[in-house]
Backbone as ProteinMPNN parsed JSONL, in Angstrom:
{"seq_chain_A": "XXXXXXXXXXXXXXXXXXXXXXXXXXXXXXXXXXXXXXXXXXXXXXXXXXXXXXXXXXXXXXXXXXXXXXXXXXXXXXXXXXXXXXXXXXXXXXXXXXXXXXXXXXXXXXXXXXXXXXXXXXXXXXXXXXXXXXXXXXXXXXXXXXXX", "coords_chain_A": {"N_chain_A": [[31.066, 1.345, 8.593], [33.571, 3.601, 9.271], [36.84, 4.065, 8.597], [40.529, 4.679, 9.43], [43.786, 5.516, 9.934], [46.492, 4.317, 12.887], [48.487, 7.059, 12.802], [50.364, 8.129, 14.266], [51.958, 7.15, 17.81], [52.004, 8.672, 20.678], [53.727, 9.54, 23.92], [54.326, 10.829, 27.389], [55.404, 11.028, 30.293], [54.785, 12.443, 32.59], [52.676, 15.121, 32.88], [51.87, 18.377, 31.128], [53.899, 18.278, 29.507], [55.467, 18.453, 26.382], [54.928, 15.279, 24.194], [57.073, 12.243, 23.385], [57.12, 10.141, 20.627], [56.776, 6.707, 19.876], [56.981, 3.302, 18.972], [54.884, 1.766, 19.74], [52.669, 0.549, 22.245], [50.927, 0.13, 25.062], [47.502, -0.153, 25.621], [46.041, 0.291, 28.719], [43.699, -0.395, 31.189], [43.659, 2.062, 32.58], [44.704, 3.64, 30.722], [47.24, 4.878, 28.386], [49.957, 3.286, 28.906], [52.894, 4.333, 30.83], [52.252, 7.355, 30.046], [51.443, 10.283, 31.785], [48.844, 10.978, 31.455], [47.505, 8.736, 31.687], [44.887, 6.983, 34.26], [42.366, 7.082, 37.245], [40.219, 8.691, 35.134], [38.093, 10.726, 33.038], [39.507, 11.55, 30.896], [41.345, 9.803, 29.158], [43.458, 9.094, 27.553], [44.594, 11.487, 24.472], [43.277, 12.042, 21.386], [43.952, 13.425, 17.766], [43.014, 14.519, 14.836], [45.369, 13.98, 11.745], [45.284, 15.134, 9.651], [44.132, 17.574, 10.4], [46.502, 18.435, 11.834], [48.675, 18.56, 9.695], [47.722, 20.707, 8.487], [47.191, 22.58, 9.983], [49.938, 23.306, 10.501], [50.429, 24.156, 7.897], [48.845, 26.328, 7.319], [49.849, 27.767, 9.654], [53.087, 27.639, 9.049], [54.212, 26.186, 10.039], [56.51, 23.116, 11.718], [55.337, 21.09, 13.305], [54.713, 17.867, 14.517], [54.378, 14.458, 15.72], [53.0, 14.279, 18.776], [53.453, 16.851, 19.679], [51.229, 18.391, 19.779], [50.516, 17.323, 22.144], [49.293, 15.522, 22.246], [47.965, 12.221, 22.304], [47.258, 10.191, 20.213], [47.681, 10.564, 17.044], [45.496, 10.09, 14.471], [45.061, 8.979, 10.787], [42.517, 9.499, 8.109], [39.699, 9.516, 9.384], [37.334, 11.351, 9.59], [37.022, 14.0, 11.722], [34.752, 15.842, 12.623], [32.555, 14.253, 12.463], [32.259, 12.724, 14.547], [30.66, 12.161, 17.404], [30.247, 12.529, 21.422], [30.429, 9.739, 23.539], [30.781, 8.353, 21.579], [31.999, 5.058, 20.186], [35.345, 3.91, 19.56], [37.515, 1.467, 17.719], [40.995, 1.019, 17.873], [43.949, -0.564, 16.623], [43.789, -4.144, 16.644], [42.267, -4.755, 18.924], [41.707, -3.129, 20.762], [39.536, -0.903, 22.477], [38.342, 2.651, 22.542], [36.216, 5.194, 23.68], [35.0, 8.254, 23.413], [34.845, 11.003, 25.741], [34.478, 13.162, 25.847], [34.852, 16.454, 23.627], [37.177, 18.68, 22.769], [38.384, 20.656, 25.293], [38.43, 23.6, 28.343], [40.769, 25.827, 27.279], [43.707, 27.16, 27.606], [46.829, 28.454, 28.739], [48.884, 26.709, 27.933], [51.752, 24.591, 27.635], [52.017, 23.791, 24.892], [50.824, 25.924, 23.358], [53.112, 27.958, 24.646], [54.965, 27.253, 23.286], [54.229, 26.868, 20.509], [52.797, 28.772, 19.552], [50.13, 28.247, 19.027], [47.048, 25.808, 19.426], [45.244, 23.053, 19.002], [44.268, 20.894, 20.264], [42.351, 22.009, 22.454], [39.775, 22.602, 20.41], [39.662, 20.733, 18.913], [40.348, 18.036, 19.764], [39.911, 14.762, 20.455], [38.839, 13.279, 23.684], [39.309, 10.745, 25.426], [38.088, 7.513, 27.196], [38.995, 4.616, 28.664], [37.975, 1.653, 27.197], [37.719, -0.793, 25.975], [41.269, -2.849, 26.755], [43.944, -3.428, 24.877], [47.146, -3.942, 22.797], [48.679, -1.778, 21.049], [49.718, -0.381, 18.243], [52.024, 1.84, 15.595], [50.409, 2.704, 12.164], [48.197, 0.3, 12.816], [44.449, -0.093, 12.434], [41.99, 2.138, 12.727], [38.894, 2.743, 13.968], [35.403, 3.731, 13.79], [33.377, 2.092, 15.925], [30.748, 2.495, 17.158], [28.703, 4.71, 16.713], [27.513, 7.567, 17.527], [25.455, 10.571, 17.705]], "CA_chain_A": [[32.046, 1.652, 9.628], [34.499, 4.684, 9.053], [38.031, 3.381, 9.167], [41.778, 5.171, 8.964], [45.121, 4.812, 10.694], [47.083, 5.437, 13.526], [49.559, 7.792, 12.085], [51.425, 8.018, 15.39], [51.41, 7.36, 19.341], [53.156, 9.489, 21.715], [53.212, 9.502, 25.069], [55.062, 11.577, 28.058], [55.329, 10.654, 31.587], [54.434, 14.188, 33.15], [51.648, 16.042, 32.883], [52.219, 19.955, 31.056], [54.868, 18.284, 28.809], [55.425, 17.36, 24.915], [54.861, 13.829, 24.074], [57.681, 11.5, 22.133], [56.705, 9.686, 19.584], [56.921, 5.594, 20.223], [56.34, 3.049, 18.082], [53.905, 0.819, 20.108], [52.047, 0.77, 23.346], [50.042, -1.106, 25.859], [46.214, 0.689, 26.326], [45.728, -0.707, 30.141], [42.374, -0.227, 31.956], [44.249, 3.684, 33.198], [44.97, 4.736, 29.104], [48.517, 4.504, 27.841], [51.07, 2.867, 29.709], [53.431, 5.323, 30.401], [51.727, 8.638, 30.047], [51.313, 10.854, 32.676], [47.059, 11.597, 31.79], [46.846, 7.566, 32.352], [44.433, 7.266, 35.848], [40.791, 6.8, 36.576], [39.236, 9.648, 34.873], [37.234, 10.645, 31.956], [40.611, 11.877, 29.597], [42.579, 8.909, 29.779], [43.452, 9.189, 25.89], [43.842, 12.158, 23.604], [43.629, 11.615, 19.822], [44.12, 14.488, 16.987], [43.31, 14.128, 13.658], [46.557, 14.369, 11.609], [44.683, 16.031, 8.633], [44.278, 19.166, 10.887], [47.862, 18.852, 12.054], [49.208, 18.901, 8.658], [46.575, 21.971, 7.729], [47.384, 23.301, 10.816], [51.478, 23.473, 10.115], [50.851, 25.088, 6.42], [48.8, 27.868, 7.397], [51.078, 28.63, 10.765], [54.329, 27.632, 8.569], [55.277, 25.489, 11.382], [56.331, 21.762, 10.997], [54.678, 20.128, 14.337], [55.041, 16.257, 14.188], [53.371, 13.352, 16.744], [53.271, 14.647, 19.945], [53.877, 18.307, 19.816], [50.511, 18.806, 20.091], [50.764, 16.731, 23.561], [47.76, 14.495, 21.868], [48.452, 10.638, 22.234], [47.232, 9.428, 19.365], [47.176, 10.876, 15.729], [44.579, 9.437, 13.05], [44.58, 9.798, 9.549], [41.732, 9.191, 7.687], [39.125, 9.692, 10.03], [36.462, 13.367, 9.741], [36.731, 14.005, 13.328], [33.78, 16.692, 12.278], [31.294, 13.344, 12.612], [32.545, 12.005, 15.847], [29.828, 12.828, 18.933], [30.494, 12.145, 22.562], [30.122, 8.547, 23.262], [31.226, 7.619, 20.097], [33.448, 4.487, 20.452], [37.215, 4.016, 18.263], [38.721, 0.351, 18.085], [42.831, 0.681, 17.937], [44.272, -2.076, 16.38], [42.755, -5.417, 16.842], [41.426, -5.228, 20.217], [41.572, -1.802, 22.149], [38.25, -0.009, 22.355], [38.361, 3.493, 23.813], [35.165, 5.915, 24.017], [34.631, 9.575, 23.089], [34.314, 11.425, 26.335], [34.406, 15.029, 25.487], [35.631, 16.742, 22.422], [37.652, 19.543, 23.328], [38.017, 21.217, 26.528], [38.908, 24.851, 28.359], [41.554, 26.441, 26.898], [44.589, 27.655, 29.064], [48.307, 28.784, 28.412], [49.709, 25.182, 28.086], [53.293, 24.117, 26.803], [51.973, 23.648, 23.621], [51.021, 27.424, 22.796], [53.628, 28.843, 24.745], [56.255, 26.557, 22.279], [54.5, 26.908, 18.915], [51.699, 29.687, 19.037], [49.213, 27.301, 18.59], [46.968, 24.084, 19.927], [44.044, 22.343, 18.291], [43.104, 20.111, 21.323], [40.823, 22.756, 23.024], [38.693, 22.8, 19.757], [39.528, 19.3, 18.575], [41.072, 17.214, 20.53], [39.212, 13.602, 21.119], [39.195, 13.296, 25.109], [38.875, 9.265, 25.674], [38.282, 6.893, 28.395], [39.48, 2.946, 27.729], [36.672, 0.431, 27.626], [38.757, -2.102, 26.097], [42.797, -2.559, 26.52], [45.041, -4.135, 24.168], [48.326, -3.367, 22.133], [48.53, -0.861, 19.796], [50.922, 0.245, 17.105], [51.84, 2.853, 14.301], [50.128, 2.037, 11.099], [47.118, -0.063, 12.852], [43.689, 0.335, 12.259], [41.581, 2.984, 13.708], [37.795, 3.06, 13.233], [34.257, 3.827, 14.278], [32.491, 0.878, 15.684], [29.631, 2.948, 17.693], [28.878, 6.032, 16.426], [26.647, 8.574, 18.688], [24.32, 11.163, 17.086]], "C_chain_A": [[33.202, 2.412, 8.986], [35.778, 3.655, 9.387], [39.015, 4.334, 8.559], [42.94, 4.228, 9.747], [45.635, 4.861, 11.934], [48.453, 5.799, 13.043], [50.539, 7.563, 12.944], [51.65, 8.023, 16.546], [52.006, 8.021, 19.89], [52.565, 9.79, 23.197], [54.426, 10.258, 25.875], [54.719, 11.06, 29.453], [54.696, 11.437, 32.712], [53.478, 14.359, 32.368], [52.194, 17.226, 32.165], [53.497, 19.701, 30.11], [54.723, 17.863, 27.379], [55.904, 16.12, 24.972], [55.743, 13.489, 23.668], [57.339, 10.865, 22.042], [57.356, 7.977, 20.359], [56.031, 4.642, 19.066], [55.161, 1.767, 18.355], [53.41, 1.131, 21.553], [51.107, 0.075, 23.719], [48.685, -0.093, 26.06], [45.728, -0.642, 27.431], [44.513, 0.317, 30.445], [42.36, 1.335, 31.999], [44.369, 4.282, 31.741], [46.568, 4.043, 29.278], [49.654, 4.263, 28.67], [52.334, 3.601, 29.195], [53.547, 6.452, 30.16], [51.04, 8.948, 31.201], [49.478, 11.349, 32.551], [46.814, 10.16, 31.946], [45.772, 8.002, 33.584], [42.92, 7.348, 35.633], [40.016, 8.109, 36.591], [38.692, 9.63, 33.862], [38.455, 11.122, 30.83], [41.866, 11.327, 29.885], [43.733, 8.89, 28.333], [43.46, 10.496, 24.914], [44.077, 11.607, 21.849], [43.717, 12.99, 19.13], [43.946, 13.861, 15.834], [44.446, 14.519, 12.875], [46.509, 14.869, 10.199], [44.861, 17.394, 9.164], [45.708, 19.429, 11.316], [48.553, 19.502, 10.919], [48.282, 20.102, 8.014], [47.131, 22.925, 8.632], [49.347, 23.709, 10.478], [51.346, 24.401, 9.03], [50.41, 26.56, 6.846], [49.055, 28.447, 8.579], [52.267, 28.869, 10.403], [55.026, 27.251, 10.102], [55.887, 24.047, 10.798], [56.371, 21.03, 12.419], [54.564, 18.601, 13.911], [54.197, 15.92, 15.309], [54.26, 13.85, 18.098], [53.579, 16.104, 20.376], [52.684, 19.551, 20.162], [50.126, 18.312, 21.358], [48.833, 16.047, 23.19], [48.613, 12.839, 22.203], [48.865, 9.825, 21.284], [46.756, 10.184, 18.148], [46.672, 10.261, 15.096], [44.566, 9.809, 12.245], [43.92, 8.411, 9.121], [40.649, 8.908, 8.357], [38.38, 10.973, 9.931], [35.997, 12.867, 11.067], [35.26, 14.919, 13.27], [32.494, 15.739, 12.398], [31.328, 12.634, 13.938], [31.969, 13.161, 17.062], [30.895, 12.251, 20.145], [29.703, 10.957, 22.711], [30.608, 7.307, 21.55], [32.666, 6.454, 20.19], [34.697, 4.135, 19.028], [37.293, 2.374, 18.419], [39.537, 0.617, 17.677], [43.322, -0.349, 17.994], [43.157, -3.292, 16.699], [42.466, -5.637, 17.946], [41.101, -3.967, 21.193], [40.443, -1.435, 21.726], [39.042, 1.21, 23.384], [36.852, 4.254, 23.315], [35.682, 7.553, 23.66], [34.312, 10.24, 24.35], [33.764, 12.959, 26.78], [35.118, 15.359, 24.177], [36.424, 18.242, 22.878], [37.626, 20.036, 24.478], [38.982, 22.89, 27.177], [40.466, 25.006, 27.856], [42.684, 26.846, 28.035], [46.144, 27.775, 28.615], [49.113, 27.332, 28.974], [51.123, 25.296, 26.894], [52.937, 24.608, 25.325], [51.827, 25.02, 22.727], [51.878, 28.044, 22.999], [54.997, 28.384, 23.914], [55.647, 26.956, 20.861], [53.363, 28.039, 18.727], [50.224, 29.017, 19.281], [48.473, 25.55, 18.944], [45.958, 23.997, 19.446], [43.138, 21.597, 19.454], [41.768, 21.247, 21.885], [39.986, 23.118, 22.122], [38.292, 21.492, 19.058], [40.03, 18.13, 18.638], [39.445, 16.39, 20.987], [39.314, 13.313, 22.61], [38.251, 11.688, 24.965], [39.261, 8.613, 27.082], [38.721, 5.593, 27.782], [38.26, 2.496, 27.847], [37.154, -0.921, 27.225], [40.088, -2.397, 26.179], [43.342, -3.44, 25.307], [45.837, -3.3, 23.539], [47.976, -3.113, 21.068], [49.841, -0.32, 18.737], [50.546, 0.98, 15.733], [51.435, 1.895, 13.25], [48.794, 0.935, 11.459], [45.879, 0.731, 12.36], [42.914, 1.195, 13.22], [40.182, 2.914, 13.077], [36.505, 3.115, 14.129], [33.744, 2.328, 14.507], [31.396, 1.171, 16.317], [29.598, 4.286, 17.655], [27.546, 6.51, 17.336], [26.397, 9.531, 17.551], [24.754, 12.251, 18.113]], "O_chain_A": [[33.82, 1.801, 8.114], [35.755, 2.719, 10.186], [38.757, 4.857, 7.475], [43.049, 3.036, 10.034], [45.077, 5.84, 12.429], [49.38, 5.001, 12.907], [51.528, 6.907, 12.616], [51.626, 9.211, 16.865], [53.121, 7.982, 19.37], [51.436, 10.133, 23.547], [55.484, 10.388, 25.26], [53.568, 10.652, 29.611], [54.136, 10.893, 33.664], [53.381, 13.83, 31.26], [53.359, 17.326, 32.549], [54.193, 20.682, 29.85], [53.917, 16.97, 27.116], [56.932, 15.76, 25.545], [56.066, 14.484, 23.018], [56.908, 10.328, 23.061], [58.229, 8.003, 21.226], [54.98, 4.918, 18.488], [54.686, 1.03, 17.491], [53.894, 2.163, 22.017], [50.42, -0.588, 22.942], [48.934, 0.877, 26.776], [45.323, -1.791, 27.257], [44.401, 1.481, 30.061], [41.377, 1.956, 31.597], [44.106, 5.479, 31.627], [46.956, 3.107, 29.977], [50.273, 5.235, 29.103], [52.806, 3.669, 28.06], [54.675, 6.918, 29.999], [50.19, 8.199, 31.685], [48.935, 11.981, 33.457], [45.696, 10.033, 32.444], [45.731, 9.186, 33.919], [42.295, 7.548, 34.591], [39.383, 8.586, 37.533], [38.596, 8.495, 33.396], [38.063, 10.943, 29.676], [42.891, 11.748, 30.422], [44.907, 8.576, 28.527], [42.345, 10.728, 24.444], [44.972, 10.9, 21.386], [43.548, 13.904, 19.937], [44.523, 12.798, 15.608], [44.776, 15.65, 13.233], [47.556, 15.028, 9.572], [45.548, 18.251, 8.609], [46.145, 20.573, 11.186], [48.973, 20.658, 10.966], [48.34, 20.205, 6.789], [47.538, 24.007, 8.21], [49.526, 24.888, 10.176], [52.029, 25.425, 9.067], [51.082, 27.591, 6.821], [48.609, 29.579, 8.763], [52.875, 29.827, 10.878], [55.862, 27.735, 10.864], [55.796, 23.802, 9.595], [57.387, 20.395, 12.701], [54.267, 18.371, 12.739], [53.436, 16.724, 15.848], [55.457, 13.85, 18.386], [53.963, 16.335, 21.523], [52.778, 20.725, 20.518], [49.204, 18.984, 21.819], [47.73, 16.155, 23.727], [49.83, 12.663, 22.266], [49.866, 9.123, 21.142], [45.564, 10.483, 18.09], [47.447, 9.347, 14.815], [44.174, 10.974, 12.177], [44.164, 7.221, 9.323], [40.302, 7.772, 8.035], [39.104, 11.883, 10.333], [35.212, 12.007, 11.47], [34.511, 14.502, 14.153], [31.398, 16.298, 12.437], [30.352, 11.984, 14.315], [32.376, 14.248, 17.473], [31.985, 11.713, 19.951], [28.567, 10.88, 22.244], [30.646, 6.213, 20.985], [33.861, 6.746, 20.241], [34.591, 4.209, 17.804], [37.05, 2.05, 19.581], [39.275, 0.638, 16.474], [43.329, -1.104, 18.966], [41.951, -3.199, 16.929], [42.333, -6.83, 18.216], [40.358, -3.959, 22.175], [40.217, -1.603, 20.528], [39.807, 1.09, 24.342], [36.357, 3.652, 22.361], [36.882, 7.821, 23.717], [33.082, 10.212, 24.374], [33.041, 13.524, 27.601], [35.923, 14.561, 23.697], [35.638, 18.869, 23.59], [36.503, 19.849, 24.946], [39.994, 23.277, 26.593], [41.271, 24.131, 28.176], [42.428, 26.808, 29.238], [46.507, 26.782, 27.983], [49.689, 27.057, 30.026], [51.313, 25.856, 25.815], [53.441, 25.564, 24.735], [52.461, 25.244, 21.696], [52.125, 28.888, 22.138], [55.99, 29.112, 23.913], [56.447, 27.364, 20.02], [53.017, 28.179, 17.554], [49.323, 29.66, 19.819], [49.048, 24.471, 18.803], [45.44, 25.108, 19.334], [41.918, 21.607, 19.616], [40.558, 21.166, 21.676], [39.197, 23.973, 22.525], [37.165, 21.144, 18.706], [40.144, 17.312, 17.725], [38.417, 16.846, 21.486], [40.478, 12.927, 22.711], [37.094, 11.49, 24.595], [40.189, 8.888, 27.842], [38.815, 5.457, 26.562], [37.483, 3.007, 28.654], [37.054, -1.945, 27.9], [40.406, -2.034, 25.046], [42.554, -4.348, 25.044], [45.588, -2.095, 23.525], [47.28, -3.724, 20.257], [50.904, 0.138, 19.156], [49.534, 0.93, 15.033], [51.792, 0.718, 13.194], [48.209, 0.594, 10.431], [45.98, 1.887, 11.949], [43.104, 1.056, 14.428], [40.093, 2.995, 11.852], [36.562, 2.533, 15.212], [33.671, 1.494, 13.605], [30.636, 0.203, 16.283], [30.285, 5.009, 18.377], [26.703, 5.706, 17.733], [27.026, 9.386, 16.502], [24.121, 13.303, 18.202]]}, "name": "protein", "num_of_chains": 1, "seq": "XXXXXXXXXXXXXXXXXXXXXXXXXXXXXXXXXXXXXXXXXXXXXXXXXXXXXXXXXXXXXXXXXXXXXXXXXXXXXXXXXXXXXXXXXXXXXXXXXXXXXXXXXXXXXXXXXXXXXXXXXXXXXXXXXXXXXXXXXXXXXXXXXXXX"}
């Protein structure tokens, strides 16, 4: 079983906006209490790995932090490069969420028209909940059903 961290949560109330950073959070049945992509669909959750953030900053010469990429949840220590669809995460000691897409269309969102640049539409985790519980910076993050 793969295991890292969560680097950092962030959440926004609105839709089309950058996240701030928080240092804990409730994952309810809807996704992150508090965030505006909560609700019953299939991208209740995004994650980012925070390897590509920090890769992504050097060779833009930006300095993007948690939430700027309007992701939820940063992981380090995780190769998102092995994570299928279906593939489930536990967060901290009790949340499960699910893999429900890995990127998705592209589109002149906040996030490019503020820094040039977004990662979700090539690697952005798109999650549904399957289990809730409380989460915080510095928990564990890890594969417990990996998909092929």
């Amino acid at each position: 079983m793969e295991k890292g961290k969560i680097y950092a949560i962030s959440i926004s109330a609105e839709r089309g906006t950058l996240k701030k950073e928080v240092a804990e959070c409730m994952i309810t049945p809807q996704g992150l209490e508090g965030d505006g992509h909560a609700g019953d669909w299939s991208r209740q959750i995004t994650c980012l790995n925070y390897e590509s953030l920090k890769k992504s900053n050097e060779k833009n010469g930006l300095e993007m932090g948690p939430g700027d990429m309007a992701e939820n949840i940063l992981i380090e220590g995780l190769d998102f490069g092995q994570i299928a669809a279906g593939t489930k995460l536990r967060l901290g000691e009790s949340a499960v969420i699910e893999v429900s897409q890995i990127g998705k269309p592209d589109h002149p969102s906040i996030v490019t028209k503020t820094f040039g640049v977004s990662l979700l539409p090539h690697e952005g985790l798109f999650c549904r909940v399957v289990e809730p519980g409380m989460i915080k910076k510095g928990d564990a993050a890890a594969v417990v059903e990996q998909q092929s």
